[in-house]
Amino acid sequence: MQVLYFAWVRERIGVPRENVETTAKTVGELVAELRGREQRYDLAFSDMSAIRVALDQELTDLDASLDGVREVAFFPPMTGG
Amino acid sequence: MSVSVQSDDFDVGAEIIALSQGRTDIGAVVTFTGLVRDVAGGEKIADMELEHYPGMTEKALASIEAEANTRWELQATRIIHRYGKLKSGAQIVLVATASPHRGDAFEAAEFIMDFLKSRAPFWKKEGTLGGGKWVDARDADEDALNRWS
């Protein structure tokens, strides 16, 4: 699936988007898997209270299922306006 | 109802005219314009970089606009949000609401702004002398949503 990163999450991970092969069933499992891969992910996801997630462009939470999802996005709390 | 996410500047006057053109049933137009301030937390700000999530941004703004239209009697609404690098003093966002009565127009504009600040996928990075700094979300912005529930 496509995984997108924005703002300082993007800066810490070093890419705006990437294709990730995973068997993770939930967002939480995907985060745990990425954190185990490389330090840059571990650093970006060290404080999950500062991370928001969207599945196929809809805001959701860490317990959400990845079943059928094509696009996952991780980003800090939004600061529009 | 109309949403634009763009790097270009906008003309508030022209947007008001476009909202009410060709109709005589509108009693009130309220507009809110957000600008880039040159100071934040005591630090001088030269410019602001606005990042967004193309696709989701448009959907989130359209959903906020649709919700406002179900809650208040609105005849027209317009949201413009800019992205990219904006200098201090530049316009960032425009919300305009038209209604037969001012109460609905005022409240709907405030509702749209409150939701837009923490539910539309934009992130601000302030350019200071010491380099770029991501703006933290404020608890006050989250609290502002609660009064509409």
mmCIF file of C-alpha atoms in Angstrom:
data_model
loop_
_atom_site.group_PDB
_atom_site.id
_atom_site.type_symbol
_atom_site.label_atom_id
_atom_site.label_comp_id
_atom_site.label_asym_id
_atom_site.label_seq_id
_atom_site.Cartn_x
_atom_site.Cartn_y
_atom_site.Cartn_z
ATOM 1 C CA MET A 1 0.000 0.000 0.000
ATOM 2 C CA GLN A 2 0.982 3.630 -0.434
ATOM 3 C CA VAL A 3 2.130 5.288 2.784
ATOM 4 C CA LEU A 4 2.293 9.095 2.888
ATOM 5 C CA TYR A 5 3.996 11.366 5.404
ATOM 6 C CA PHE A 6 3.481 15.075 5.984
ATOM 7 C CA ALA A 7 5.187 17.964 7.819
ATOM 8 C CA TRP A 8 7.780 16.918 10.435
ATOM 9 C CA VAL A 9 6.818 13.260 10.090
ATOM 10 C CA ARG A 10 7.875 13.510 6.418
ATOM 11 C CA GLU A 11 11.095 15.280 7.396
ATOM 12 C CA ARG A 12 12.027 12.655 9.991
ATOM 13 C CA ILE A 13 11.305 9.715 7.700
ATOM 14 C CA GLY A 14 12.959 11.433 4.756
ATOM 15 C CA VAL A 15 10.421 10.690 1.988
ATOM 16 C CA PRO A 16 6.941 12.095 1.230
ATOM 17 C CA ARG A 17 5.540 8.714 0.169
ATOM 18 C CA GLU A 18 6.567 5.119 -0.380
ATOM 19 C CA ASN A 19 5.119 1.765 -1.261
ATOM 20 C CA VAL A 20 5.113 -0.544 1.776
ATOM 21 C CA GLU A 21 4.614 -4.305 1.605
ATOM 22 C CA THR A 22 3.095 -5.404 4.882
ATOM 23 C CA THR A 23 0.917 -8.026 6.508
ATOM 24 C CA ALA A 24 -0.121 -5.644 9.292
ATOM 25 C CA LYS A 25 -3.855 -5.857 10.042
ATOM 26 C CA THR A 26 -4.212 -2.483 11.800
ATOM 27 C CA VAL A 27 -2.589 0.945 11.737
ATOM 28 C CA GLY A 28 -0.976 0.151 15.105
ATOM 29 C CA GLU A 29 0.600 -3.015 13.734
ATOM 30 C CA LEU A 30 1.934 -1.128 10.712
ATOM 31 C CA VAL A 31 3.513 1.498 12.974
ATOM 32 C CA ALA A 32 5.130 -1.224 15.125
ATOM 33 C CA GLU A 33 6.457 -2.948 11.992
ATOM 34 C CA LEU A 34 7.936 0.275 10.561
ATOM 35 C CA ARG A 35 9.509 1.198 13.915
ATOM 36 C CA GLY A 36 11.264 -2.166 13.947
ATOM 37 C CA ARG A 37 12.687 -1.647 10.443
ATOM 38 C CA GLU A 38 14.813 1.473 10.805
ATOM 39 C CA GLN A 39 15.672 4.128 13.335
ATOM 40 C CA ARG A 40 14.171 6.987 11.297
ATOM 41 C CA TYR A 41 10.708 5.386 11.637
ATOM 42 C CA ASP A 42 11.294 4.697 15.322
ATOM 43 C CA LEU A 43 12.145 8.370 15.790
ATOM 44 C CA ALA A 44 9.167 9.655 13.814
ATOM 45 C CA PHE A 45 6.709 7.419 15.692
ATOM 46 C CA SER A 46 8.266 7.681 19.175
ATOM 47 C CA ASP A 47 5.338 9.749 20.509
ATOM 48 C CA MET A 48 2.115 8.486 18.963
ATOM 49 C CA SER A 49 0.043 11.089 20.845
ATOM 50 C CA ALA A 50 1.535 13.590 18.368
ATOM 51 C CA ILE A 51 0.571 11.547 15.296
ATOM 52 C CA ARG A 52 -2.710 11.595 13.365
ATOM 53 C CA VAL A 53 -3.621 9.016 10.744
ATOM 54 C CA ALA A 54 -5.869 8.971 7.686
ATOM 55 C CA LEU A 55 -6.917 5.881 5.722
ATOM 56 C CA ASP A 56 -7.892 6.574 2.115
ATOM 57 C CA GLN A 57 -8.033 10.279 3.020
ATOM 58 C CA GLU A 58 -10.405 9.904 6.005
ATOM 59 C CA LEU A 59 -9.215 10.664 9.544
ATOM 60 C CA THR A 60 -9.236 7.602 11.779
ATOM 61 C CA ASP A 61 -7.339 6.099 14.726
ATOM 62 C CA LEU A 62 -4.595 3.594 15.458
ATOM 63 C CA ASP A 63 -6.993 0.689 16.029
ATOM 64 C CA ALA A 64 -8.425 1.023 12.523
ATOM 65 C CA SER A 65 -8.255 -1.995 10.213
ATOM 66 C CA LEU A 66 -6.095 -1.837 7.083
ATOM 67 C CA ASP A 67 -8.376 -4.275 5.257
ATOM 68 C CA GLY A 68 -8.921 -2.994 1.701
ATOM 69 C CA VAL A 69 -7.023 0.241 2.372
ATOM 70 C CA ARG A 70 -4.908 1.634 -0.482
ATOM 71 C CA GLU A 71 -3.494 4.792 1.083
ATOM 72 C CA VAL A 72 -2.300 5.407 4.649
ATOM 73 C CA ALA A 73 -1.140 8.854 5.755
ATOM 74 C CA PHE A 74 0.693 9.856 8.929
ATOM 75 C CA PHE A 75 1.004 13.482 10.031
ATOM 76 C CA PRO A 76 1.099 15.801 13.063
ATOM 77 C CA PRO A 77 -2.056 17.525 14.382
ATOM 78 C CA MET A 78 -3.318 19.866 11.669
ATOM 79 C CA THR A 79 -2.675 23.620 11.800
ATOM 80 C CA GLY A 80 -4.740 25.184 9.022
ATOM 81 C CA GLY A 81 -6.506 28.511 8.856
ATOM 82 C CA MET B 1 -20.951 25.787 -2.236
ATOM 83 C CA SER B 2 -17.439 26.044 -3.537
ATOM 84 C CA VAL B 3 -13.974 25.113 -2.273
ATOM 85 C CA SER B 4 -10.588 26.080 -3.762
ATOM 86 C CA VAL B 5 -7.149 24.985 -2.597
ATOM 87 C CA GLN B 6 -4.597 27.069 -4.471
ATOM 88 C CA SER B 7 -1.186 28.720 -4.308
ATOM 89 C CA ASP B 8 -2.484 31.913 -5.952
ATOM 90 C CA ASP B 9 -3.737 34.907 -3.999
ATOM 91 C CA PHE B 10 -7.432 35.827 -4.007
ATOM 92 C CA ASP B 11 -9.500 39.012 -4.210
ATOM 93 C CA VAL B 12 -11.995 39.236 -1.321
ATOM 94 C CA GLY B 13 -14.110 41.884 -3.069
ATOM 95 C CA ALA B 14 -14.394 39.840 -6.247
ATOM 96 C CA GLU B 15 -15.388 36.768 -4.215
ATOM 97 C CA ILE B 16 -18.184 38.694 -2.446
ATOM 98 C CA ILE B 17 -19.502 39.949 -5.788
ATOM 99 C CA ALA B 18 -19.368 36.423 -7.241
ATOM 100 C CA LEU B 19 -21.362 35.060 -4.266
ATOM 101 C CA SER B 20 -24.226 37.503 -4.629
ATOM 102 C CA GLN B 21 -24.191 38.144 -8.363
ATOM 103 C CA GLY B 22 -27.541 37.786 -10.125
ATOM 104 C CA ARG B 23 -29.587 37.365 -6.964
ATOM 105 C CA THR B 24 -31.515 39.712 -4.691
ATOM 106 C CA ASP B 25 -32.580 37.324 -1.915
ATOM 107 C CA ILE B 26 -29.336 37.526 0.110
ATOM 108 C CA GLY B 27 -29.533 39.673 3.245
ATOM 109 C CA ALA B 28 -26.058 39.170 4.685
ATOM 110 C CA VAL B 29 -22.577 38.223 3.525
ATOM 111 C CA VAL B 30 -19.948 37.517 6.186
ATOM 112 C CA THR B 31 -16.308 37.064 5.211
ATOM 113 C CA PHE B 32 -13.315 36.013 7.282
ATOM 114 C CA THR B 33 -9.781 36.482 5.944
ATOM 115 C CA GLY B 34 -6.767 34.922 7.673
ATOM 116 C CA LEU B 35 -3.347 36.587 7.200
ATOM 117 C CA VAL B 36 0.263 35.621 7.900
ATOM 118 C CA ARG B 37 1.394 37.522 11.012
ATOM 119 C CA ASP B 38 4.985 38.756 11.194
ATOM 120 C CA VAL B 39 5.467 37.718 14.806
ATOM 121 C CA ALA B 40 4.687 34.537 16.776
ATOM 122 C CA GLY B 41 5.706 33.747 20.354
ATOM 123 C CA GLY B 42 7.912 36.848 20.373
ATOM 124 C CA GLU B 43 9.835 35.694 17.308
ATOM 125 C CA LYS B 44 9.988 37.552 14.010
ATOM 126 C CA ILE B 45 8.390 35.641 11.149
ATOM 127 C CA ALA B 46 9.589 36.360 7.592
ATOM 128 C CA ASP B 47 7.345 33.890 5.828
ATOM 129 C CA MET B 48 5.214 30.802 6.267
ATOM 130 C CA GLU B 49 5.292 27.531 4.355
ATOM 131 C CA LEU B 50 1.915 25.811 4.128
ATOM 132 C CA GLU B 51 1.936 22.114 3.327
ATOM 133 C CA HIS B 52 -1.250 20.175 2.610
ATOM 134 C CA TYR B 53 -2.533 16.752 1.606
ATOM 135 C CA PRO B 54 -3.828 17.084 -1.965
ATOM 136 C CA GLY B 55 -7.077 15.194 -2.369
ATOM 137 C CA MET B 56 -7.882 14.895 1.314
ATOM 138 C CA THR B 57 -7.754 18.681 1.771
ATOM 139 C CA GLU B 58 -10.478 19.313 -0.808
ATOM 140 C CA LYS B 59 -12.634 16.522 0.643
ATOM 141 C CA ALA B 60 -12.231 17.748 4.233
ATOM 142 C CA LEU B 61 -13.105 21.354 3.287
ATOM 143 C CA ALA B 62 -16.129 20.250 1.225
ATOM 144 C CA SER B 63 -17.346 18.140 4.142
ATOM 145 C CA ILE B 64 -17.018 21.062 6.602
ATOM 146 C CA GLU B 65 -18.831 23.326 4.140
ATOM 147 C CA ALA B 66 -21.634 20.768 3.663
ATOM 148 C CA GLU B 67 -22.033 20.404 7.436
ATOM 149 C CA ALA B 68 -22.372 24.193 7.819
ATOM 150 C CA ASN B 69 -25.057 24.161 5.129
ATOM 151 C CA THR B 70 -27.095 21.579 7.057
ATOM 152 C CA ARG B 71 -26.823 23.518 10.344
ATOM 153 C CA TRP B 72 -27.632 27.036 9.123
ATOM 154 C CA GLU B 73 -29.804 28.659 6.500
ATOM 155 C CA LEU B 74 -27.155 29.544 3.945
ATOM 156 C CA GLN B 75 -27.634 30.678 0.363
ATOM 157 C CA ALA B 76 -23.992 30.471 -0.694
ATOM 158 C CA THR B 77 -20.643 29.548 0.823
ATOM 159 C CA ARG B 78 -17.078 29.917 -0.406
ATOM 160 C CA ILE B 79 -13.814 28.587 1.047
ATOM 161 C CA ILE B 80 -10.376 29.412 -0.391
ATOM 162 C CA HIS B 81 -7.227 28.108 1.309
ATOM 163 C CA ARG B 82 -3.744 28.798 -0.010
ATOM 164 C CA TYR B 83 -0.659 26.589 0.226
ATOM 165 C CA GLY B 84 3.028 27.064 -0.525
ATOM 166 C CA LYS B 85 5.342 29.813 0.671
ATOM 167 C CA LEU B 86 3.528 32.948 1.870
ATOM 168 C CA LYS B 87 5.181 36.154 3.035
ATOM 169 C CA SER B 88 4.105 37.937 6.224
ATOM 170 C CA GLY B 89 1.027 40.025 5.552
ATOM 171 C CA ALA B 90 -0.195 37.654 2.833
ATOM 172 C CA GLN B 91 -3.724 36.279 2.772
ATOM 173 C CA ILE B 92 -3.971 32.591 3.741
ATOM 174 C CA VAL B 93 -7.637 31.723 3.936
ATOM 175 C CA LEU B 94 -11.040 33.111 2.984
ATOM 176 C CA VAL B 95 -14.383 31.929 4.309
ATOM 177 C CA ALA B 96 -17.521 33.634 3.012
ATOM 178 C CA THR B 97 -21.107 32.829 3.928
ATOM 179 C CA ALA B 98 -24.321 34.315 2.544
ATOM 180 C CA SER B 99 -27.687 34.083 4.266
ATOM 181 C CA PRO B 100 -31.014 35.910 4.479
ATOM 182 C CA HIS B 101 -30.037 36.905 8.060
ATOM 183 C CA ARG B 102 -26.719 37.905 9.619
ATOM 184 C CA GLY B 103 -26.925 35.507 12.570
ATOM 185 C CA ASP B 104 -26.679 32.422 10.382
ATOM 186 C CA ALA B 105 -23.934 33.945 8.236
ATOM 187 C CA PHE B 106 -21.787 34.913 11.263
ATOM 188 C CA GLU B 107 -22.181 31.579 13.055
ATOM 189 C CA ALA B 108 -21.588 29.478 9.959
ATOM 190 C CA ALA B 109 -18.395 31.382 9.104
ATOM 191 C CA GLU B 110 -17.071 30.834 12.629
ATOM 192 C CA PHE B 111 -18.020 27.148 12.552
ATOM 193 C CA ILE B 112 -16.211 26.639 9.234
ATOM 194 C CA MET B 113 -13.059 28.373 10.524
ATOM 195 C CA ASP B 114 -13.064 26.397 13.797
ATOM 196 C CA PHE B 115 -13.245 23.083 11.940
ATOM 197 C CA LEU B 116 -10.871 24.103 9.204
ATOM 198 C CA LYS B 117 -8.115 24.918 11.726
ATOM 199 C CA SER B 118 -7.845 21.412 13.146
ATOM 200 C CA ARG B 119 -9.700 19.116 10.718
ATOM 201 C CA ALA B 120 -8.372 20.169 7.313
ATOM 202 C CA PRO B 121 -4.948 18.643 6.531
ATOM 203 C CA PHE B 122 -2.748 21.757 6.468
ATOM 204 C CA TRP B 123 0.519 22.237 8.349
ATOM 205 C CA LYS B 124 2.271 25.563 8.861
ATOM 206 C CA LYS B 125 6.014 26.027 9.081
ATOM 207 C CA GLU B 126 7.163 29.460 10.194
ATOM 208 C CA GLY B 127 10.336 30.876 8.688
ATOM 209 C CA THR B 128 12.307 32.590 11.470
ATOM 210 C CA LEU B 129 15.897 33.875 11.612
ATOM 211 C CA GLY B 130 16.869 30.617 13.312
ATOM 212 C CA GLY B 131 15.339 28.525 10.507
ATOM 213 C CA GLY B 132 12.016 26.825 9.892
ATOM 214 C CA LYS B 133 9.757 25.819 12.770
ATOM 215 C CA TRP B 134 6.579 23.709 12.539
ATOM 216 C CA VAL B 135 3.647 25.378 14.253
ATOM 217 C CA ASP B 136 2.208 23.287 17.114
ATOM 218 C CA ALA B 137 -1.523 22.657 17.257
ATOM 219 C CA ARG B 138 -3.126 24.643 20.083
ATOM 220 C CA ASP B 139 -5.422 23.111 22.713
ATOM 221 C CA ALA B 140 -7.604 26.223 22.316
ATOM 222 C CA ASP B 141 -8.288 25.253 18.695
ATOM 223 C CA GLU B 142 -9.427 21.785 19.753
ATOM 224 C CA ASP B 143 -11.563 23.295 22.559
ATOM 225 C CA ALA B 144 -13.199 25.618 20.013
ATOM 226 C CA LEU B 145 -14.726 22.581 18.294
ATOM 227 C CA ASN B 146 -16.520 21.409 21.421
ATOM 228 C CA ARG B 147 -18.944 24.307 21.524
ATOM 229 C CA TRP B 148 -20.446 23.161 18.211
ATOM 230 C CA SER B 149 -21.175 19.579 19.320
#
